[in-house]
C-alpha cells in the first residue's frame, strides 16, 4: 500500500510538471519520494507511537468485548476533507481483508457522496444503510453508541466548524471511546481541546520546506502517507487483537478481488503444505460448493471472484 501511494504520488507530480517526461526525470521524482517524503514521514509517524498504541487498544476492545447487554462494539471514522476519504478506504477494506461485517468498521464523510464526487451519485439515498457515508447518517447512530464503540474523528478542514464541534460534543456525551486525528491548521486549538485523546498531524512544510516538489496546490503527500499508516496500523492492530492473523498472515480473508484471491491461495498452500494445483482445486470447490471442481477450473479468476462475493464462509 505504501509503495502504491509513492508511485501514484510521483506519477501525478510528474504529470503536473510536464506531459512528456524523460526516464531520468521520472526516476528523480521517484527517488525524491523515497528519500525525502517516505523517510521523513516515517520519522514523524514515530512521534505518534504511544497515541497510536492507545487507539489500537481501544479499537481492539471494540472488536473483542461486548457490553453488559451483549451489544457488539464498532469502529467509526467520522471525517471531513480530502484526507477523510482515506479513512473511508480503510474502512471499506476491512470486510474483504479481515472477514468483518460491513457495519463493524465504518467511515462517514462530511458532505457524503456530494463531497466524494462519485460518478454514481448519492447511493445513500438510493440504497440506505449499506451505502450510508454522510455525517447525517452517523448522527442517527449517536444515541445508540455504547462503551465498546470507538469513534475516530479525522478533521483536516475547518469548514462548517460550528457543526463539526456540535457533532463532536454530542459524541462526547455518549459512553463511547472518542479520539481525534486533526491536521495542524491555524485557529483550530479550540477544536483540538474538545478531544481528551488527539493526534495532531503536523504541517509538512516544516520538515520539507525547501522542496518545491511538494507545492502542488491541494495535495500533501507527506501528511497523506502518515494518515494512511495510522489508519492501517489501527485497524490491522485491532484485528490482530481479535485473532484475525496467524503467523503474520491475514487468515480470514475473502477472495473478493484478484489480489485477495491470490493471497488466499498462497495462505492455503502455506498452511496446508499442498501443491498449487491441489490448493486451487480445494479453493474452487469451496467457492462453488462442489466436490468436483473440474468444470470450473478453466474459469477466469474474475469469475471465481464474482461467485465468491456474497457467498457464505
Coordinates of C-alpha atoms in Angstrom, one line a residue:
X1 CA 0.0 0.0 0.0
X2 CA 2.8 2.5 0.9
X3 CA 4.6 1.7 -2.4
X4 CA 1.4 2.2 -4.3
X5 CA 1.0 5.6 -2.7
X6 CA 4.5 6.6 -3.5
X7 CA 4.3 5.6 -7.1
X8 CA 0.9 7.2 -7.7
X9 CA 2.1 10.4 -6.0
X10 CA 5.2 10.5 -8.1
X11 CA 3.3 9.8 -11.3
X12 CA 0.8 12.6 -10.5
X13 CA 3.6 15.0 -9.6
X14 CA 5.4 14.1 -12.8
X15 CA 2.3 14.8 -14.9
X16 CA 1.9 18.1 -13.1
X17 CA 5.3 19.3 -14.2
X18 CA 5.2 18.3 -17.9
X19 CA 3.4 15.9 -20.2
X20 CA 6.4 14.3 -21.7
X21 CA 9.0 13.2 -19.1
X22 CA 12.3 11.6 -19.7
X23 CA 13.1 8.4 -17.9
X24 CA 15.7 10.3 -15.8
X25 CA 13.3 13.0 -14.6
X26 CA 10.7 10.5 -13.6
X27 CA 13.3 8.4 -11.8
X28 CA 14.4 11.5 -9.9
X29 CA 10.9 12.2 -8.7
X30 CA 10.5 8.6 -7.6
X31 CA 13.8 8.8 -5.7
X32 CA 12.7 12.1 -4.1
X33 CA 9.5 10.5 -2.7
X34 CA 11.6 7.5 -1.3
X35 CA 14.5 9.6 0.1
X36 CA 12.6 12.6 1.4
X37 CA 8.8 12.0 1.8
X38 CA 8.8 8.4 2.8
X39 CA 11.7 8.6 5.4
X40 CA 10.7 11.9 6.9
X41 CA 7.1 10.8 7.1
X42 CA 8.2 7.7 8.9
X43 CA 10.2 9.8 11.4
X44 CA 7.2 12.0 12.0
X45 CA 4.9 8.9 12.3
X46 CA 7.1 7.5 15.1
X47 CA 6.2 10.6 17.2
X48 CA 2.6 9.3 17.4
X49 CA 3.6 5.9 18.6
X50 CA 2.1 6.0 22.1
X51 CA -1.1 7.6 20.9
X52 CA -1.5 5.1 18.1
X53 CA -1.0 2.2 20.6
X54 CA -3.8 3.6 22.7
X55 CA -6.0 3.9 19.7
X56 CA -5.2 0.3 18.6
X57 CA -6.1 -1.0 22.1
X58 CA -9.4 0.9 22.1
X59 CA -10.3 -0.4 18.6
X60 CA -9.2 -3.9 19.6
X61 CA -11.5 -3.8 22.6
X62 CA -14.3 -2.6 20.3
X63 CA -13.9 -5.8 18.2
X64 CA -13.5 -8.2 21.2
X65 CA -15.7 -7.0 24.0
X66 CA -19.4 -6.8 24.4
X67 CA -21.5 -4.6 26.7
X68 CA -23.4 -6.0 29.6
X69 CA -26.4 -6.1 27.3
X70 CA -24.4 -8.3 24.9
X71 CA -24.0 -5.5 22.3
X72 CA -21.1 -5.6 19.9
X73 CA -18.6 -2.7 19.6
X74 CA -17.9 -0.8 16.4
X75 CA -15.2 1.4 15.0
X76 CA -16.5 4.6 13.3
X77 CA -14.4 7.0 11.3
X78 CA -16.1 10.4 11.2
X79 CA -14.1 12.5 8.7
X80 CA -14.0 15.6 6.5
X81 CA -11.9 16.9 3.6
X82 CA -9.7 15.1 1.2
X83 CA -7.8 13.1 3.8
X84 CA -11.2 11.8 5.2
X85 CA -11.5 9.8 2.0
X86 CA -8.5 7.7 3.2
X87 CA -10.5 6.7 6.3
X88 CA -13.4 5.6 4.1
X89 CA -11.0 3.4 2.0
X90 CA -9.5 1.9 5.2
X91 CA -13.0 1.0 6.5
X92 CA -14.0 -0.4 3.1
X93 CA -11.0 -2.7 3.1
X94 CA -11.8 -4.4 6.4
X95 CA -14.6 -6.8 5.3
X96 CA -12.7 -8.5 2.5
X97 CA -9.3 -8.4 4.3
X98 CA -10.4 -9.5 7.8
X99 CA -13.8 -11.1 7.2
X100 CA -15.6 -8.4 9.3
X101 CA -19.2 -7.4 8.9
X102 CA -19.7 -4.2 6.9
X103 CA -21.1 -2.5 10.0
X104 CA -18.2 -3.3 12.3
X105 CA -15.7 -0.7 10.8
X106 CA -17.5 2.2 9.0
X107 CA -16.5 5.5 7.6
X108 CA -18.5 8.7 7.4
X109 CA -17.6 11.7 5.3
X110 CA -18.8 15.3 5.8
X111 CA -20.9 16.1 2.7
X112 CA -21.5 12.4 1.9
X113 CA -21.4 11.5 -1.7
X114 CA -21.5 15.2 -2.7
X115 CA -18.0 15.5 -1.2
X116 CA -16.9 12.2 -2.7
X117 CA -17.9 13.2 -6.2
X118 CA -18.5 9.6 -7.3
X119 CA -20.0 9.0 -10.8
X120 CA -22.9 7.0 -9.4
X121 CA -24.3 9.9 -7.4
X122 CA -26.0 9.7 -3.9
X123 CA -26.0 6.0 -3.2
X124 CA -27.1 6.6 0.3
X125 CA -30.5 8.0 -0.7
X126 CA -30.9 5.1 -3.2
X127 CA -29.8 2.1 -1.0
X128 CA -29.8 3.3 2.6
X129 CA -27.7 1.8 5.4
X130 CA -25.3 -0.3 3.4
X131 CA -24.1 2.7 1.4
X132 CA -24.5 5.4 4.0
X133 CA -21.5 7.6 4.5
X134 CA -22.9 11.0 5.5
X135 CA -22.5 12.7 8.9
X136 CA -26.3 13.0 9.0
X137 CA -26.5 9.2 9.0
X138 CA -23.8 9.0 11.6
X139 CA -25.8 11.4 13.8
X140 CA -28.6 8.9 13.8
X141 CA -26.2 6.4 15.4
X142 CA -25.1 8.6 18.2
X143 CA -27.9 7.8 20.6
X144 CA -27.0 4.1 20.4
X145 CA -23.3 4.5 20.9
X146 CA -22.1 2.1 23.7
X147 CA -19.0 1.8 25.9
X148 CA -17.4 -0.7 23.4
X149 CA -17.6 1.7 20.5
X150 CA -14.7 3.7 19.3
X151 CA -15.3 6.9 17.3
X152 CA -12.4 8.5 15.5
X153 CA -12.8 12.0 14.2
X154 CA -10.5 12.8 11.2
X155 CA -10.5 16.6 10.7
X156 CA -8.4 18.2 8.0
X157 CA -10.7 21.2 7.1
X158 CA -12.3 23.9 9.3
X159 CA -15.3 24.4 7.0
X160 CA -18.6 24.2 8.9
X161 CA -16.6 24.4 12.2
X162 CA -19.7 25.0 14.4
X163 CA -21.4 21.9 13.0
X164 CA -18.2 19.9 13.5
X165 CA -17.9 21.0 17.1
X166 CA -21.6 20.2 17.7
X167 CA -21.2 16.6 16.4
X168 CA -18.0 16.1 18.5
X169 CA -19.8 17.4 21.6
X170 CA -22.8 15.1 21.1
X171 CA -20.4 12.1 20.7
X172 CA -18.5 13.2 23.8
X173 CA -21.8 13.0 25.9
X174 CA -22.1 9.3 24.9
X175 CA -20.3 6.4 26.7
X176 CA -18.1 5.5 23.7
X177 CA -14.4 6.0 23.4
X178 CA -13.6 9.1 21.3
X179 CA -10.3 10.0 19.6
X180 CA -9.3 12.8 17.3
X181 CA -6.9 12.9 14.4
X182 CA -6.6 16.5 13.4
X183 CA -4.5 18.2 10.7
X184 CA -2.4 21.1 12.0
X185 CA -4.1 24.3 11.0
X186 CA -4.3 27.8 12.2
X187 CA -7.1 28.7 14.7
X188 CA -8.0 25.0 15.4
X189 CA -6.9 24.9 19.1
X190 CA -10.5 25.0 20.3
X191 CA -11.3 22.0 18.1
X192 CA -8.3 20.1 19.4
X193 CA -9.2 20.9 23.0
X194 CA -12.5 19.0 22.5
X195 CA -10.6 15.7 22.5
X196 CA -9.1 14.1 25.5
X197 CA -7.0 12.0 23.1
X198 CA -5.9 13.7 19.9
X199 CA -3.2 13.1 17.3
X200 CA -2.2 16.4 15.6
X201 CA -0.7 15.7 12.2
X202 CA 2.0 18.4 11.8
X203 CA 2.3 20.7 8.8
X204 CA 4.6 19.0 6.2
X205 CA 6.1 22.4 5.3
X206 CA 8.1 22.3 8.5
X207 CA 10.4 19.3 7.8
X208 CA 10.4 19.6 3.9
X209 CA 10.0 23.3 3.4
X210 CA 12.9 23.6 1.0
X211 CA 11.5 21.4 -1.7
X212 CA 9.2 22.9 -4.3
X213 CA 8.2 19.4 -5.4
X214 CA 5.6 19.3 -2.7
X215 CA 4.0 22.6 -3.5
X216 CA 1.3 21.3 -5.8
X217 CA -1.9 23.1 -4.6
X218 CA -4.3 21.0 -2.6
X219 CA -2.1 17.9 -2.3
X220 CA 0.1 17.0 0.6
X221 CA 1.5 13.5 0.2
X222 CA 3.6 13.8 3.3
X223 CA 0.5 14.0 5.6
X224 CA -1.4 11.5 3.4
X225 CA 1.4 9.0 4.0
X226 CA 1.3 9.5 7.8
X227 CA -2.5 9.2 7.9
X228 CA -2.5 6.0 5.8
X229 CA 0.0 4.4 8.1
X230 CA -2.1 5.4 11.2
X231 CA -5.3 4.1 9.7
X232 CA -3.7 0.8 8.5
X233 CA -1.9 0.3 11.8
X234 CA -5.0 0.9 13.9
X235 CA -7.4 -1.4 12.0
X236 CA -4.7 -4.1 11.4
X237 CA -3.6 -4.0 15.0
X238 CA -7.2 -4.2 16.2
X239 CA -7.9 -7.2 14.1
X240 CA -4.7 -8.9 15.3
X241 CA -6.0 -8.5 18.8
X242 CA -9.2 -10.1 17.6
X243 CA -7.3 -13.1 16.4
X244 CA -7.7 -12.5 12.6
X245 CA -4.0 -13.0 12.0
X246 CA -1.9 -16.2 12.3
X247 CA 1.9 -16.1 11.9
X248 CA 1.6 -12.6 10.4
X249 CA -1.0 -13.8 7.8
X250 CA -4.5 -12.4 7.5
X251 CA -6.2 -15.7 7.5
X252 CA -9.9 -14.6 7.4
X253 CA -9.5 -13.0 4.0
X254 CA -12.3 -13.2 1.4
X255 CA -11.4 -13.7 -2.3
X256 CA -13.4 -10.6 -3.4
X257 CA -10.8 -9.4 -6.0
X258 CA -7.9 -11.0 -7.9
X259 CA -5.3 -9.8 -5.4
X260 CA -7.1 -11.3 -2.4
X261 CA -7.8 -14.5 -4.4
X262 CA -4.1 -15.0 -5.0
X263 CA -3.3 -14.1 -1.4
X264 CA -5.8 -16.7 -0.2
X265 CA -4.3 -19.3 -2.5
X266 CA -0.8 -18.6 -1.0
X267 CA -2.3 -18.9 2.5
X268 CA -3.9 -22.3 1.7
X269 CA -0.6 -23.6 0.2
X270 CA 1.4 -22.4 3.2
X271 CA -0.7 -23.8 6.0
X272 CA -1.8 -27.0 4.2
X273 CA 1.5 -27.8 2.6
X274 CA -0.4 -28.8 -0.5
X275 CA 0.7 -28.0 -4.1
X276 CA -0.6 -25.1 -6.0
X277 CA -2.8 -27.5 -8.1
X278 CA -4.4 -29.2 -5.0
X279 CA -4.8 -25.8 -3.2
X280 CA -6.5 -24.3 -6.3
X281 CA -8.8 -27.3 -6.5
X282 CA -9.8 -27.0 -2.9
X283 CA -10.4 -23.3 -3.2
X284 CA -12.6 -23.6 -6.3
X285 CA -14.5 -26.5 -4.6
X286 CA -15.2 -24.2 -1.7
X287 CA -16.2 -21.2 -3.8
X288 CA -18.6 -23.2 -6.0
X289 CA -19.6 -25.6 -3.1
X290 CA -19.0 -28.7 -5.2
X291 CA -16.9 -31.9 -4.6
X292 CA -15.5 -32.0 -8.1
X293 CA -14.1 -28.6 -9.3
X294 CA -13.2 -29.8 -12.8
X295 CA -16.0 -28.0 -14.6
X296 CA -14.8 -24.7 -13.1
X297 CA -11.0 -25.0 -13.4
X298 CA -10.9 -23.2 -16.8
X299 CA -12.9 -20.2 -15.5
X300 CA -11.2 -16.9 -15.2
X301 CA -10.2 -15.6 -11.8
X302 CA -12.8 -12.8 -12.2
X303 CA -15.5 -15.5 -12.4
X304 CA -14.2 -17.1 -9.2
X305 CA -14.2 -13.7 -7.5
X306 CA -17.7 -12.9 -8.7
X307 CA -19.0 -16.2 -7.3
X308 CA -17.2 -15.8 -4.0
X309 CA -18.6 -12.3 -3.4
X310 CA -21.5 -12.6 -1.0
X311 CA -21.0 -16.4 -0.5
X312 CA -21.2 -17.8 3.0
X313 CA -17.9 -18.8 4.6

